[in-house]
């Protein structure tokens, strides 16, 4: 018998024997049935708590209490707790083909994860608790030195002078009710910032100002502005979205207390909440500090894990030479950089060990769509009197790292362009890259200021002709030592003037 024949016979034997074809399970792991049978058993428990789903694994009984049960067509989302303690979380969500979830018990510090294997079987495995809740640290002590706290408190991002409600989350606080903030009113995807425990009748407790609470919301909204997801403090908006489809919602609770904030991975799509601790008396600028931390914890809920590296270990501290750090690393070290840029990552920097594509996780695994391109073809630049260009009429958004936004203008005689293009968001992710092309598509000028997030053209002389100004997400250095345009996303505005005879198509 030839070797090839033997192999063929063995494969035939394997495929005819379902038992042998099964994936081998580690000892702390059990097969609890097909996706369909597991869904049915939890549906039965939801209908009647006496038909409880219980599994014994590693000498431990895993059973749950259901608090929220949502089933619609193919989609399932269950949230609850472990049966034995309220100090726990239970999540199970997915579709006809795939379920994912976990039971995390914060008393015993044990965690069990539901995954679906390639044969469509649901596997329950005991896992280290930090696999599910990456930041869990009940022994937390604030170990930042007074110098670090002072440095970070002294500096926080400055608003671009152009930032003024080009979108509802852009620009300084203007007295809005902090209980009704919404970054994308009307979107069916909603992330709810539950500030009810840290406010009373719309007034923040413990000396926090409304302006700081606004900036906390704004910072989180900034880091997700590329997604069609409404980051909101409005509980009615959240409740309506939840009733329509829980799988399109997430929630994080604000708590005024010292502690390390934490959030269960992939808890978006369930009512299992993240927890944002921050003691307003801890010396850090509340709006900025809790905003960065909120963006990070919501990141875990959206499925992103830590960006590890050197220096920093579990939490990479970023690349000071470019004032860049992944938001899923340790953003505290870069908090006082004047031109800081905190972004999503797919592990392109030299010391990266987590190569997960954060944007893909959010948009594919959690199915939250990107926003549509606001400028798919091109727009004419809008000029004011005397050729002025202002940011209330000339702005846009880089929604994806493949996006370019074009703005056209035509001169009938020699002109001079002076233009500054700024990222408009407070906790910005956009490094602005701008190029002026002539009608033959040749580059006339290009700007991406180094270790700076803006672009500018100063006294750029332009002969008569038609031009395109093209805005892209910028990159600096190299992807391994610097940053690529992977997460160079967000709103920009432009301000300046064009002297010379501007053709009427552009006149306001
Ligand atoms: Ca765009
Ligand atoms: Ca575009
Ligand atoms: Ca730059
Ligand atoms: Zn974390």
Coordinates of C-alpha atoms and ligand atoms in Angstrom, one line a residue:
X1 CA 0.0 0.0 0.0
X2 CA 1.4 3.4 -0.9
X3 CA 1.7 6.1 1.7
X4 CA -0.8 8.2 -0.2
X5 CA -3.4 5.4 -0.1
X6 CA -2.9 4.9 3.6
X7 CA -3.5 8.6 4.2
X8 CA -6.7 8.6 2.1
X9 CA -8.0 5.6 4.1
X10 CA -7.2 7.3 7.4
X11 CA -8.9 10.6 6.3
X12 CA -11.9 8.5 5.2
X13 CA -12.0 6.9 8.6
X14 CA -11.7 10.2 10.4
X15 CA -14.5 11.9 8.4
X16 CA -16.8 8.9 8.9
X17 CA -16.3 9.0 12.6
X18 CA -17.8 12.2 14.1
X19 CA -16.2 11.3 17.5
X20 CA -12.7 11.3 16.1
X21 CA -13.3 14.5 14.0
X22 CA -14.1 16.5 17.1
X23 CA -11.6 19.0 18.2
X24 CA -9.6 17.9 21.3
X25 CA -10.7 19.8 24.4
X26 CA -8.3 20.8 27.2
X27 CA -9.1 19.4 30.6
X28 CA -10.6 22.6 31.9
X29 CA -12.9 22.8 29.0
X30 CA -16.2 21.0 28.1
X31 CA -18.4 20.7 25.0
X32 CA -21.9 21.9 26.1
X33 CA -23.7 21.2 22.8
X34 CA -24.5 22.8 19.4
X35 CA -25.2 26.5 19.1
X36 CA -28.9 25.6 18.5
X37 CA -29.2 23.4 21.6
X38 CA -27.4 25.9 23.9
X39 CA -29.7 28.7 22.6
X40 CA -32.7 26.4 23.3
X41 CA -31.5 25.6 26.9
X42 CA -31.1 29.3 27.8
X43 CA -34.4 30.1 26.1
X44 CA -36.0 27.4 28.4
X45 CA -34.3 28.9 31.5
X46 CA -35.5 32.4 30.5
X47 CA -39.1 31.0 30.1
X48 CA -38.9 29.1 33.4
X49 CA -36.0 29.6 35.9
X50 CA -36.5 26.0 37.2
X51 CA -35.1 24.7 34.0
X52 CA -31.7 26.1 34.8
X53 CA -28.7 25.6 32.6
X54 CA -25.8 24.2 34.7
X55 CA -22.5 22.7 33.8
X56 CA -19.8 21.2 35.9
X57 CA -16.3 22.2 35.0
X58 CA -13.0 21.9 36.8
X59 CA -14.9 20.9 40.0
X60 CA -17.1 24.1 39.7
X61 CA -20.8 24.4 38.9
X62 CA -21.4 27.1 36.3
X63 CA -24.9 28.4 36.5
X64 CA -26.5 31.8 35.9
X65 CA -29.3 34.2 36.6
X66 CA -30.7 36.0 33.5
X67 CA -31.6 39.7 33.9
X68 CA -31.9 40.7 30.2
X69 CA -32.9 38.3 27.5
X70 CA -33.1 39.5 23.9
X71 CA -33.8 37.3 20.9
X72 CA -34.7 38.7 17.5
X73 CA -34.5 36.6 14.3
X74 CA -31.0 35.2 14.3
X75 CA -29.7 37.4 17.1
X76 CA -29.4 36.5 20.8
X77 CA -28.1 38.6 23.7
X78 CA -28.3 37.5 27.3
X79 CA -27.0 39.4 30.3
X80 CA -27.1 38.5 33.9
X81 CA -25.0 37.3 36.8
X82 CA -23.5 34.0 38.2
X83 CA -26.2 32.2 40.2
X84 CA -24.2 32.4 43.4
X85 CA -23.4 36.1 43.6
X86 CA -24.5 39.5 42.3
X87 CA -20.8 40.5 42.2
X88 CA -20.4 38.9 38.9
X89 CA -21.4 39.2 35.3
X90 CA -22.8 36.8 32.7
X91 CA -22.9 37.5 29.0
X92 CA -23.9 35.3 26.1
X93 CA -24.5 36.7 22.6
X94 CA -24.3 35.8 19.0
X95 CA -26.2 34.4 16.0
X96 CA -27.3 31.1 14.5
X97 CA -23.8 30.0 13.8
X98 CA -21.8 31.4 16.7
X99 CA -22.2 32.2 20.4
X100 CA -19.7 34.0 22.6
X101 CA -19.9 34.9 26.3
X102 CA -18.6 34.3 29.8
X103 CA -19.5 34.0 33.5
X104 CA -17.1 36.2 35.6
X105 CA -17.3 35.8 39.4
X106 CA -15.6 38.8 41.2
X107 CA -15.9 37.1 44.6
X108 CA -14.0 33.9 43.6
X109 CA -12.0 35.7 40.8
X110 CA -12.8 32.8 38.5
X111 CA -14.0 33.1 34.9
X112 CA -15.5 30.8 32.4
X113 CA -15.7 31.6 28.7
X114 CA -18.2 30.3 26.1
X115 CA -16.7 30.0 22.6
X116 CA -17.9 28.3 19.4
X117 CA -15.5 25.9 17.6
X118 CA -15.3 25.2 13.9
X119 CA -17.7 22.2 14.2
X120 CA -20.4 24.6 15.6
X121 CA -20.1 23.3 19.1
X122 CA -20.2 25.6 22.1
X123 CA -17.2 25.1 24.4
X124 CA -17.1 26.3 28.0
X125 CA -13.6 26.8 29.3
X126 CA -12.2 28.1 32.6
X127 CA -9.9 31.0 31.8
X128 CA -7.9 33.5 33.8
X129 CA -10.2 36.3 34.8
X130 CA -8.0 39.0 33.2
X131 CA -8.7 37.3 29.8
X132 CA -12.2 38.6 30.1
X133 CA -11.7 41.8 32.2
X134 CA -8.2 43.0 31.2
X135 CA -8.0 45.9 33.7
X136 CA -9.3 44.1 36.8
X137 CA -7.3 45.1 39.8
X138 CA -9.1 45.0 43.1
X139 CA -5.9 45.9 44.9
X140 CA -5.5 49.1 43.0
X141 CA -3.5 51.9 44.5
X142 CA -2.8 55.1 42.5
X143 CA 1.0 54.7 42.0
X144 CA 1.4 57.9 39.9
X145 CA 3.9 60.3 41.5
X146 CA 2.9 63.8 42.5
X147 CA 5.0 65.1 39.6
X148 CA 3.1 62.9 37.1
X149 CA -0.2 64.0 38.5
X150 CA 0.8 67.7 38.5
X151 CA 2.2 67.5 35.0
X152 CA -0.9 65.8 33.6
X153 CA -3.2 68.2 35.5
X154 CA -1.5 71.2 34.1
X155 CA -1.9 70.3 30.5
X156 CA -4.9 69.0 28.6
X157 CA -5.7 69.3 24.9
X158 CA -6.5 72.8 23.7
X159 CA -9.4 73.3 21.4
X160 CA -8.6 74.4 18.0
X161 CA -9.9 78.0 17.6
X162 CA -11.8 76.6 14.6
X163 CA -13.7 74.0 16.7
X164 CA -17.3 75.2 17.1
X165 CA -20.0 72.6 16.7
X166 CA -19.2 71.6 13.2
X167 CA -20.7 68.4 14.7
X168 CA -22.6 68.3 18.0
X169 CA -19.5 67.0 19.9
X170 CA -17.1 69.5 18.6
X171 CA -15.9 72.6 20.5
X172 CA -16.0 74.0 24.0
X173 CA -18.9 73.6 26.4
X174 CA -21.8 75.9 25.9
X175 CA -24.1 75.2 28.8
X176 CA -25.8 72.1 27.5
X177 CA -27.7 69.8 29.8
X178 CA -25.2 67.1 30.6
X179 CA -27.9 64.5 30.9
X180 CA -29.0 64.8 27.3
X181 CA -25.7 64.8 25.4
X182 CA -25.7 62.8 22.1
X183 CA -22.9 62.6 19.6
X184 CA -25.0 61.2 16.7
X185 CA -28.7 61.7 17.4
X186 CA -30.9 59.2 15.6
X187 CA -28.2 56.4 15.2
X188 CA -29.5 52.9 16.1
X189 CA -26.1 52.1 17.6
X190 CA -25.9 53.7 21.0
X191 CA -23.2 53.7 23.7
X192 CA -24.6 54.9 27.0
X193 CA -22.5 56.8 29.5
X194 CA -24.4 56.3 32.7
X195 CA -23.6 59.3 34.8
X196 CA -26.5 58.9 37.2
X197 CA -24.4 57.9 40.1
X198 CA -22.1 60.9 39.8
X199 CA -24.7 63.6 39.3
X200 CA -27.8 64.9 41.0
X201 CA -30.5 66.7 38.9
X202 CA -28.0 67.3 36.2
X203 CA -25.3 68.7 38.5
X204 CA -22.1 66.7 38.9
X205 CA -21.2 65.7 42.5
X206 CA -18.0 66.1 44.4
X207 CA -17.0 69.4 42.8
X208 CA -16.9 68.2 39.2
X209 CA -18.1 70.9 36.9
X210 CA -20.6 70.5 34.0
X211 CA -17.9 71.6 31.7
X212 CA -15.6 68.7 32.9
X213 CA -18.5 66.2 32.5
X214 CA -19.1 67.5 29.0
X215 CA -15.4 67.0 28.1
X216 CA -15.5 63.5 29.4
X217 CA -18.4 62.7 27.1
X218 CA -16.8 64.6 24.3
X219 CA -13.5 62.7 24.6
X220 CA -15.3 59.4 24.3
X221 CA -17.4 60.6 21.4
X222 CA -14.2 61.8 19.7
X223 CA -12.5 58.4 19.7
X224 CA -15.6 56.8 18.2
X225 CA -16.6 59.5 15.8
X226 CA -15.7 57.4 12.7
X227 CA -18.5 55.0 13.7
X228 CA -22.2 55.4 13.2
X229 CA -22.6 55.2 17.0
X230 CA -24.3 57.7 19.3
X231 CA -22.3 58.2 22.4
X232 CA -24.9 59.6 24.8
X233 CA -25.6 60.4 28.5
X234 CA -29.4 60.3 27.7
X235 CA -31.0 57.3 29.4
X236 CA -34.2 57.5 27.3
X237 CA -32.2 57.3 24.1
X238 CA -30.4 54.2 25.5
X239 CA -33.6 52.6 26.6
X240 CA -35.2 53.1 23.2
X241 CA -32.2 51.7 21.4
X242 CA -32.1 48.7 23.7
X243 CA -35.7 47.9 23.1
X244 CA -35.1 48.0 19.4
X245 CA -32.0 45.9 19.5
X246 CA -29.8 45.3 22.5
X247 CA -27.0 44.0 20.2
X248 CA -26.5 47.6 19.0
X249 CA -26.0 49.0 22.5
X250 CA -23.4 49.2 25.2
X251 CA -23.2 50.8 28.7
X252 CA -20.6 52.1 31.1
X253 CA -21.2 53.3 34.6
X254 CA -19.4 56.4 36.1
X255 CA -18.4 56.0 39.8
X256 CA -16.8 58.7 41.9
X257 CA -14.2 56.5 43.7
X258 CA -10.6 55.6 43.6
X259 CA -10.0 52.4 41.8
X260 CA -8.8 51.0 38.5
X261 CA -11.6 51.3 35.9
X262 CA -12.4 48.0 34.2
X263 CA -14.7 46.6 31.6
X264 CA -15.5 43.1 30.3
X265 CA -14.2 42.4 26.8
X266 CA -16.9 42.3 24.0
X267 CA -19.6 43.3 26.4
X268 CA -21.0 45.6 23.7
X269 CA -24.4 44.2 22.7
X270 CA -25.3 43.3 26.2
X271 CA -26.3 45.1 29.4
X272 CA -23.1 44.0 31.1
X273 CA -21.6 47.4 32.0
X274 CA -18.0 48.7 32.2
X275 CA -17.0 50.7 35.3
X276 CA -15.3 54.1 35.2
X277 CA -13.8 54.9 38.6
X278 CA -12.4 58.3 39.2
X279 CA -12.1 60.2 42.4
X280 CA -12.5 63.9 41.4
X281 CA -10.1 64.7 44.3
X282 CA -7.3 62.7 42.9
X283 CA -5.7 65.8 41.3
X284 CA -6.2 64.9 37.6
X285 CA -8.2 67.0 35.2
X286 CA -11.5 65.2 35.4
X287 CA -12.8 65.8 31.9
X288 CA -9.6 64.8 30.2
X289 CA -8.6 62.0 32.6
X290 CA -11.9 60.2 32.7
X291 CA -12.4 60.9 28.9
X292 CA -9.2 59.0 28.0
X293 CA -10.0 56.2 30.5
X294 CA -13.6 56.0 29.2
X295 CA -12.4 55.7 25.6
X296 CA -10.0 52.9 26.7
X297 CA -12.7 51.0 28.7
X298 CA -15.3 51.4 26.0
X299 CA -12.6 50.0 23.7
X300 CA -12.5 46.8 25.8
X301 CA -16.3 46.6 25.6
X302 CA -16.0 47.0 21.8
X303 CA -13.6 44.0 21.8
X304 CA -10.2 45.7 21.7
X305 CA -7.5 44.3 24.0
X306 CA -4.3 45.9 25.3
X307 CA -1.6 47.3 23.1
X308 CA 1.5 45.9 24.9
X309 CA 5.1 46.9 24.3
X310 CA 8.3 48.4 25.5
X311 CA 8.3 50.5 27.6
X312 CA 5.2 49.7 29.5
X313 CA 4.7 45.9 29.3
X314 CA 0.9 45.2 29.5
X315 CA 0.3 48.9 28.7
X316 CA 2.6 50.4 26.0
X317 CA 3.6 53.9 26.8
X318 CA 3.7 55.2 23.2
X319 CA 6.4 56.9 21.2
X320 CA 7.4 60.3 22.7
X321 CA 9.3 61.4 19.6
X322 CA 6.0 61.5 17.7
X323 CA 3.8 62.2 20.7
X324 CA 1.7 59.2 19.7
X325 CA 0.3 56.4 21.9
X326 CA -2.3 53.7 21.3
X327 CA -5.4 54.4 23.5
X328 CA -5.4 50.7 24.4
X329 CA -1.9 51.2 25.9
X330 CA -0.9 53.6 28.8
X331 CA -2.0 57.0 27.7
X332 CA -1.1 58.6 31.1
X333 CA 2.6 59.1 30.1
X334 CA 1.6 61.0 27.0
X335 CA -1.2 62.9 28.7
X336 CA 0.9 66.1 29.0
X337 CA 2.3 66.1 25.5
X338 CA 1.2 69.3 23.8
X339 CA 0.4 67.6 20.5
X340 CA -0.6 64.2 21.9
X341 CA -2.3 61.8 19.5
X342 CA -4.1 58.7 21.0
X343 CA -5.4 56.3 18.4
X344 CA -6.6 52.8 17.7
X345 CA -3.9 50.3 16.6
X346 CA -3.2 47.1 14.8
X347 CA 0.2 46.7 16.4
X348 CA 2.5 48.3 13.8
X349 CA 5.0 49.8 16.3
X350 CA 8.3 47.9 16.7
X351 CA 7.6 46.3 20.2
X352 CA 4.0 45.4 19.6
X353 CA 2.7 41.9 20.5
X354 CA -1.0 42.5 20.0
X355 CA -1.7 42.5 16.2
X356 CA -5.5 42.7 16.5
X357 CA -7.0 45.2 14.1
X358 CA -9.1 47.3 16.5
X359 CA -11.1 49.0 13.8
X360 CA -12.0 45.6 12.2
X361 CA -13.0 44.2 15.6
X362 CA -15.5 47.1 16.1
X363 CA -16.9 47.2 12.6
X364 CA -16.8 43.5 11.7
X365 CA -17.0 41.5 15.0
X366 CA -19.3 44.0 16.8
X367 CA -20.9 45.1 13.5
X368 CA -20.9 48.8 14.2
X369 CA -20.8 50.5 10.8
X370 CA -18.4 53.3 9.8
X371 CA -20.1 56.6 9.0
X372 CA -20.7 57.3 5.3
X373 CA -18.1 59.5 3.6
X374 CA -19.2 63.2 3.9
X375 CA -17.3 64.1 0.8
X376 CA -17.3 61.2 -1.7
X377 CA -16.4 63.1 -4.8
X378 CA -15.4 66.7 -4.1
X379 CA -16.8 70.0 -2.8
X380 CA -16.0 73.5 -3.8
X381 CA -14.2 75.6 -1.2
X382 CA -16.7 78.2 0.2
X383 CA -15.1 81.6 0.1
X384 CA -16.3 84.6 2.2
X385 CA -15.8 88.3 1.4
X386 CA -12.3 89.0 0.1
X387 CA -11.4 85.4 -0.4
X388 CA -11.6 84.4 3.2
X389 CA -12.0 80.7 4.1
X390 CA -13.6 79.9 7.5
X391 CA -14.0 76.7 9.3
X392 CA -17.8 77.0 9.8
X393 CA -18.2 76.5 6.1
X394 CA -15.2 74.5 5.3
X395 CA -14.7 71.3 7.3
X396 CA -15.1 67.6 6.9
X397 CA -14.4 64.2 8.4
X398 CA -11.9 61.4 7.5
X399 CA -14.1 58.5 8.4
X400 CA -11.9 55.6 7.2
X401 CA -8.1 55.3 6.6
X402 CA -8.9 54.9 2.9
X403 CA -10.8 58.2 2.7
X404 CA -9.6 61.3 0.9
X405 CA -11.7 64.5 0.9
X406 CA -11.3 66.9 -2.0
X407 CA -12.0 70.6 -2.1
X408 CA -11.9 72.5 -5.4
X409 CA -11.2 76.1 -6.4
X410 CA -10.4 78.0 -9.5
X411 CA -8.3 81.2 -10.0
X412 CA -8.6 83.4 -13.1
X413 CA -5.4 85.2 -12.2
X414 CA -2.4 84.7 -10.0
X415 CA -3.4 84.1 -6.4
X416 CA -1.9 83.5 -2.9
X417 CA -3.2 80.8 -0.5
X418 CA -2.8 81.0 3.2
X419 CA -4.5 78.2 4.9
X420 CA -4.3 76.3 8.2
X421 CA -6.1 72.9 8.5
X422 CA -6.6 71.7 12.1
X423 CA -8.1 68.6 13.6
X424 CA -11.3 69.8 15.3
X425 CA -11.9 67.2 18.0
X426 CA -10.7 67.5 21.6
X427 CA -9.3 64.0 22.1
X428 CA -8.4 64.0 18.4
X429 CA -7.1 61.0 16.5
X430 CA -6.5 62.9 13.2
X431 CA -3.1 63.9 12.0
X432 CA -3.9 66.2 9.1
X433 CA -2.2 65.7 5.7
X434 CA -3.0 68.1 3.0
X435 CA -2.0 68.3 -0.7
X436 CA -2.7 70.9 -3.4
X437 CA -3.0 69.5 -6.9
X438 CA -3.3 71.5 -10.2
X439 CA -5.5 70.5 -13.1
X440 CA -2.8 68.2 -14.5
X441 CA -3.0 66.3 -11.2
X442 CA 0.6 67.4 -10.3
X443 CA 1.4 68.2 -6.7
X444 CA 1.8 71.9 -6.2
X445 CA 2.3 71.8 -2.4
X446 CA 2.0 69.3 0.4
X447 CA 1.9 69.8 4.2
X448 CA 1.9 67.5 7.2
X449 CA 3.6 69.3 10.2
X450 CA 5.9 67.1 12.1
X451 CA 5.1 66.1 15.7
X452 CA 2.1 68.3 15.2
X453 CA -1.4 67.5 14.1
X454 CA -2.2 70.3 11.7
X455 CA -1.2 71.2 8.1
X456 CA -0.6 74.6 6.7
X457 CA 0.2 76.6 3.5
X458 CA 1.9 79.9 3.9
X459 CA 2.0 82.5 1.1
X460 CA 1.6 79.7 -1.5
X461 CA 1.6 81.4 -4.9
X462 CA -0.8 79.8 -7.4
X463 CA -1.0 80.7 -11.1
X464 CA -4.4 81.0 -12.8
X465 CA -6.0 77.6 -13.1
X466 CA -8.2 74.9 -11.3
X467 CA -7.0 73.2 -8.1
X468 CA -7.9 70.5 -5.7
X469 CA -7.0 70.6 -2.0
X470 CA -7.0 66.9 -0.8
X471 CA -7.2 66.1 2.9
X472 CA -6.1 62.7 4.2
X473 CA -5.3 61.1 7.5
X474 CA -1.6 61.7 8.0
X475 CA 1.3 59.5 9.2
X476 CA 4.6 60.4 10.7
X477 CA 8.0 58.5 10.9
X478 CA 7.5 54.9 9.9
X479 CA 4.7 52.5 11.1
X480 CA 7.3 50.8 13.4
X481 CA 8.8 54.0 14.8
X482 CA 6.1 56.6 14.4
X483 CA 2.5 56.0 13.3
X484 CA 0.8 55.1 10.1
X485 CA -2.5 56.6 8.9
X486 CA -4.3 53.4 10.3
X487 CA -6.3 55.4 12.8
X488 CA -5.7 58.9 11.6
X489 CA -9.4 59.6 11.6
X490 CA -11.7 62.5 12.5
X491 CA -12.9 66.0 11.8
X492 CA -10.9 68.8 10.4
X493 CA -11.6 72.4 9.6
X494 CA -9.8 75.0 7.6
X495 CA -9.2 78.7 8.0
X496 CA -7.3 81.3 5.9
X497 CA -7.7 83.2 2.7
X498 CA -7.1 83.1 -1.1
X499 CA -6.2 86.3 -2.7
X500 CA -6.6 86.9 -6.4
X501 CA -9.6 86.4 -8.7
X502 CA -11.5 83.5 -7.5
X503 CA -13.9 82.2 -10.1
X504 CA -17.6 82.7 -9.1
X505 CA -18.5 79.0 -8.6
X506 CA -16.8 79.3 -5.3
X507 CA -18.3 82.6 -4.2
X508 CA -20.7 82.3 -1.2
Ligands
LIG1 CA1 -14.7 62.1 4.4
LIG2 CA1 -14.0 61.4 0.8
LIG3 CA1 1.6 65.7 11.5
LIG4 ZN1 -7.4 48.1 29.7

